[in-house]
Amino acid sequence: MQDPNADTEWNDILRRKGILPPKEKPSEEAEDEGSQITQQSVVKTYDDMTLDELEENEDEFGEEDERAIEMYRLQRIAEMQASQLKNKFGDVMEISGQDYIQEVTKAGEGLWVVLHLYKQGIPLCALINQHLSGLARKFPAVKFIKAISTTCIPNYPDRNLPTIFVYLEGAIRAQFIGPLVFGGMNLTKDEIEWKLAEAGAIKTDLEENPKKQIQDQLMTAIRCSAPTRRGSDSEDDE
């Protein structure tokens, strides 16, 4: 059966003959809804465009569209500026004692700071500086800084080096002091990343403590190299 509300030539003839009632005009609410859907589809096209594409297609939009585009452009620029501000670091900055207050205490709201106290000529300090450079590139929202120990803390003992302090908004949140904490020259970048993640300074993609993997491998090697009980009993019998 043919739809009496369909826009067909036959239905128009039937309406003129009075066989079908006149077609109802769409309500204002329906028109508004249709207009809203159209506007949403236009806005969706804005979301799919870059700022350069918006400028290239500027002539194709009407006056209302241009106002919407301008608001959207300002929003995108603000988001980009916020992202650039958040990811403004990316390397390890060298500071001295006189820079400490500005770079650590007054670092800023919500900003994590990782400070490495070191000295030239200590191999483990050099290794940690190398690892921190990689982590600074991986986590550019965190401020990584380093300083020769005695320039920040007069008479700071070399036996406490390397030392890493972790700060949030100028308050210390974690500290790693001395070579034993870092495990010597076998220290990996992942191990430092895990320590900083436990302190809350970064969000790591590591699924478990890399130090645990090394410990498990050592225990496996020890078990494999140890003589079995039966073998030791037979040696005693001889």
Coordinates of C-alpha atoms in Angstrom, one line a residue:
M1 CA 0.0 0.0 0.0
Q2 CA 1.3 3.4 -1.0
D3 CA 2.2 5.9 1.8
P4 CA -0.4 8.7 1.8
N5 CA 2.1 11.1 3.2
A6 CA 4.7 10.5 0.5
D7 CA 5.5 13.3 -1.9
T8 CA 4.4 11.7 -5.1
E9 CA 2.5 13.0 -8.2
W10 CA -0.4 10.6 -7.6
N11 CA -0.8 11.7 -4.0
D12 CA -0.9 15.3 -5.1
I13 CA -3.7 14.5 -7.5
L14 CA -5.6 12.7 -4.8
R15 CA -5.2 15.7 -2.5
R16 CA -6.6 18.1 -5.1
K17 CA -9.6 15.8 -5.6
G18 CA -10.2 15.8 -1.8
I19 CA -9.6 12.1 -1.5
L20 CA -6.5 12.6 0.6
P21 CA -6.3 15.3 3.3
P22 CA -3.9 18.2 2.8
K23 CA -0.4 17.4 3.8
E24 CA 0.5 18.8 7.2
K25 CA 3.2 21.5 7.3
P26 CA 6.2 20.6 9.4
S27 CA 6.1 22.1 12.8
E28 CA 8.5 24.8 14.0
E29 CA 9.9 22.4 16.4
A30 CA 10.7 20.0 13.6
E31 CA 12.3 22.7 11.5
D32 CA 14.4 23.8 14.5
E33 CA 15.5 20.2 15.0
G34 CA 16.5 20.0 11.4
S35 CA 18.4 23.2 11.6
Q36 CA 20.2 22.0 14.7
I37 CA 21.2 18.8 12.9
T38 CA 22.5 20.8 10.0
Q39 CA 24.5 23.1 12.4
Q40 CA 25.9 20.0 14.2
S41 CA 27.0 18.6 10.8
V42 CA 28.8 21.8 10.0
V43 CA 30.5 22.0 13.4
K44 CA 31.6 18.4 12.9
T45 CA 33.4 19.5 9.7
Y46 CA 35.2 22.1 11.7
D47 CA 36.4 19.4 14.1
D48 CA 37.9 17.5 11.2
M49 CA 39.8 20.4 9.9
T50 CA 43.2 21.8 10.9
L51 CA 43.7 25.6 11.4
D52 CA 45.2 25.8 7.9
E53 CA 42.3 24.0 6.3
L54 CA 39.8 26.3 8.1
E55 CA 41.6 29.3 6.6
E56 CA 41.7 27.7 3.1
N57 CA 37.9 27.0 3.2
E58 CA 37.0 30.3 4.8
D59 CA 35.2 31.7 1.7
E60 CA 32.8 28.7 1.6
F61 CA 31.2 29.5 5.0
G62 CA 28.4 31.9 5.7
E63 CA 28.4 34.7 8.3
E64 CA 27.2 32.5 11.1
D65 CA 29.6 29.8 10.1
E66 CA 32.5 32.3 10.2
R67 CA 31.6 33.3 13.8
A68 CA 31.5 29.7 14.8
I69 CA 34.8 29.0 13.0
E70 CA 36.4 32.0 14.8
M71 CA 35.4 30.7 18.2
Y72 CA 36.6 27.2 17.3
R73 CA 39.9 28.6 16.0
L74 CA 40.5 30.5 19.3
Q75 CA 39.7 27.3 21.2
R76 CA 42.1 25.3 19.1
I77 CA 44.9 27.9 19.6
A78 CA 44.3 27.9 23.4
E79 CA 44.6 24.1 23.4
M80 CA 47.8 24.2 21.4
Q81 CA 49.3 26.8 23.7
A82 CA 48.3 24.8 26.8
S83 CA 49.9 21.7 25.2
Q84 CA 53.1 23.6 24.4
L85 CA 53.3 25.0 27.9
K86 CA 52.8 21.5 29.4
N87 CA 55.5 20.0 27.2
K88 CA 58.0 22.8 27.4
F89 CA 61.0 20.9 28.8
G90 CA 62.5 17.8 27.1
D91 CA 66.1 18.0 28.3
V92 CA 68.1 18.1 31.5
M93 CA 69.0 21.7 32.5
E94 CA 72.1 22.5 34.5
I95 CA 71.6 24.8 37.5
S96 CA 73.6 26.2 40.3
G97 CA 72.7 26.9 43.9
Q98 CA 71.5 30.4 43.1
D99 CA 69.0 29.0 40.6
Y100 CA 67.5 26.5 43.1
I101 CA 64.7 28.7 44.5
Q102 CA 63.6 29.8 41.0
E103 CA 63.8 26.4 39.3
V104 CA 62.6 24.2 42.2
T105 CA 60.9 26.1 45.0
K106 CA 59.0 28.4 42.6
A107 CA 58.8 25.9 39.8
G108 CA 55.0 26.3 39.4
E109 CA 51.7 24.8 40.2
G110 CA 51.3 21.1 39.5
L111 CA 54.9 20.8 38.1
W112 CA 57.1 17.9 39.0
V113 CA 60.9 18.5 39.2
V114 CA 63.6 15.9 39.2
L115 CA 66.9 17.1 40.6
H116 CA 70.1 15.1 40.2
L117 CA 73.0 16.1 42.5
Y118 CA 76.3 14.8 41.0
K119 CA 80.0 15.4 40.7
Q120 CA 82.4 15.1 37.7
G121 CA 84.5 12.0 37.8
I122 CA 81.9 9.7 39.4
P123 CA 81.0 7.1 36.8
L124 CA 77.5 6.3 38.2
C125 CA 76.7 10.0 38.2
A126 CA 77.6 10.2 34.5
L127 CA 75.5 7.2 33.8
I128 CA 72.4 8.6 35.6
N129 CA 72.8 11.9 33.7
Q130 CA 72.8 9.9 30.5
H131 CA 69.6 8.1 31.5
L132 CA 67.9 11.3 32.7
S133 CA 68.5 12.8 29.3
G134 CA 66.5 10.0 27.7
L135 CA 63.7 10.3 30.3
A136 CA 63.6 14.1 29.8
R137 CA 62.8 13.6 26.1
K138 CA 60.2 10.9 26.9
F139 CA 58.5 13.0 29.6
P140 CA 58.7 16.6 28.5
A141 CA 56.1 17.8 31.0
V142 CA 58.5 17.1 33.9
K143 CA 61.4 19.4 34.6
F144 CA 64.6 17.5 34.8
I145 CA 67.6 19.4 36.3
K146 CA 71.1 18.6 37.5
A147 CA 73.6 20.4 39.7
I148 CA 77.0 19.8 41.0
S149 CA 76.3 18.8 44.6
T150 CA 78.3 21.3 46.5
T151 CA 76.9 24.2 44.5
C152 CA 73.4 23.5 45.9
I153 CA 74.4 22.0 49.3
P154 CA 77.7 23.2 50.7
N155 CA 79.9 20.3 52.0
Y156 CA 77.5 17.7 50.7
P157 CA 79.4 14.4 51.1
D158 CA 80.6 12.6 48.0
R159 CA 79.5 9.3 49.6
N160 CA 75.9 10.4 49.1
L161 CA 76.3 10.7 45.4
P162 CA 74.5 10.2 43.2
T163 CA 71.4 11.8 44.8
I164 CA 68.1 12.3 43.2
F165 CA 65.4 14.5 44.8
V166 CA 61.8 14.5 43.4
Y167 CA 59.7 17.6 44.0
L168 CA 56.1 18.6 43.4
E169 CA 55.3 22.4 43.7
G170 CA 58.5 22.9 45.6
A171 CA 57.8 20.2 48.2
I172 CA 60.0 17.1 48.3
R173 CA 58.2 13.9 47.5
A174 CA 60.9 11.3 47.2
Q175 CA 64.7 11.0 47.5
F176 CA 67.2 8.4 46.3
I177 CA 70.6 8.9 48.1
G178 CA 73.8 7.0 47.5
P179 CA 75.2 4.3 45.1
L180 CA 73.6 1.4 46.9
V181 CA 70.1 2.7 46.1
F182 CA 70.8 2.7 42.4
G183 CA 72.5 -0.7 42.3
G184 CA 75.8 0.3 40.7
M185 CA 76.8 0.6 37.1
N186 CA 74.3 -2.0 35.9
L187 CA 71.6 0.6 36.5
T188 CA 69.2 0.9 33.5
K189 CA 67.1 3.8 32.3
D190 CA 63.9 1.7 32.9
E191 CA 64.9 1.2 36.6
I192 CA 65.1 5.0 37.1
E193 CA 61.8 5.4 35.2
W194 CA 60.2 2.9 37.6
K195 CA 61.5 4.8 40.6
L196 CA 60.2 8.1 39.4
A197 CA 56.8 6.5 38.5
E198 CA 56.5 5.1 42.1
A199 CA 57.2 8.6 43.4
G200 CA 54.4 9.9 41.2
A201 CA 56.4 12.2 39.0
I202 CA 55.7 10.3 35.7
K203 CA 53.2 7.9 34.3
T204 CA 55.2 5.0 33.0
D205 CA 54.2 2.4 30.4
L206 CA 56.3 -0.2 32.1
E207 CA 54.2 -3.1 33.4
E208 CA 56.4 -4.2 36.2
N209 CA 59.6 -3.3 38.1
P210 CA 62.5 -4.0 35.7
K211 CA 64.7 -4.7 38.7
K212 CA 62.5 -7.6 39.6
Q213 CA 63.2 -9.2 36.2
I214 CA 66.9 -9.0 36.8
Q215 CA 66.5 -10.5 40.3
D216 CA 64.4 -13.3 38.8
Q217 CA 67.0 -14.0 36.2
L218 CA 69.8 -14.1 38.8
M219 CA 67.8 -16.5 41.0
T220 CA 67.2 -18.8 38.0
A221 CA 70.9 -18.8 37.2
I222 CA 71.8 -19.6 40.8
R223 CA 69.3 -22.5 40.9
C224 CA 70.6 -23.9 37.6
S225 CA 74.2 -23.7 38.7
A226 CA 73.7 -25.2 42.2
P227 CA 74.3 -29.0 42.4
T228 CA 71.3 -31.2 43.0
R229 CA 70.6 -32.9 46.3
R230 CA 71.1 -36.3 44.7
G231 CA 74.4 -35.4 43.2
S232 CA 75.7 -34.1 46.5
D233 CA 74.6 -37.3 48.3
S234 CA 76.4 -39.5 45.9
E235 CA 79.6 -37.5 46.3
D236 CA 79.3 -37.9 50.1
D237 CA 78.9 -41.7 49.7
E238 CA 82.2 -41.8 47.7

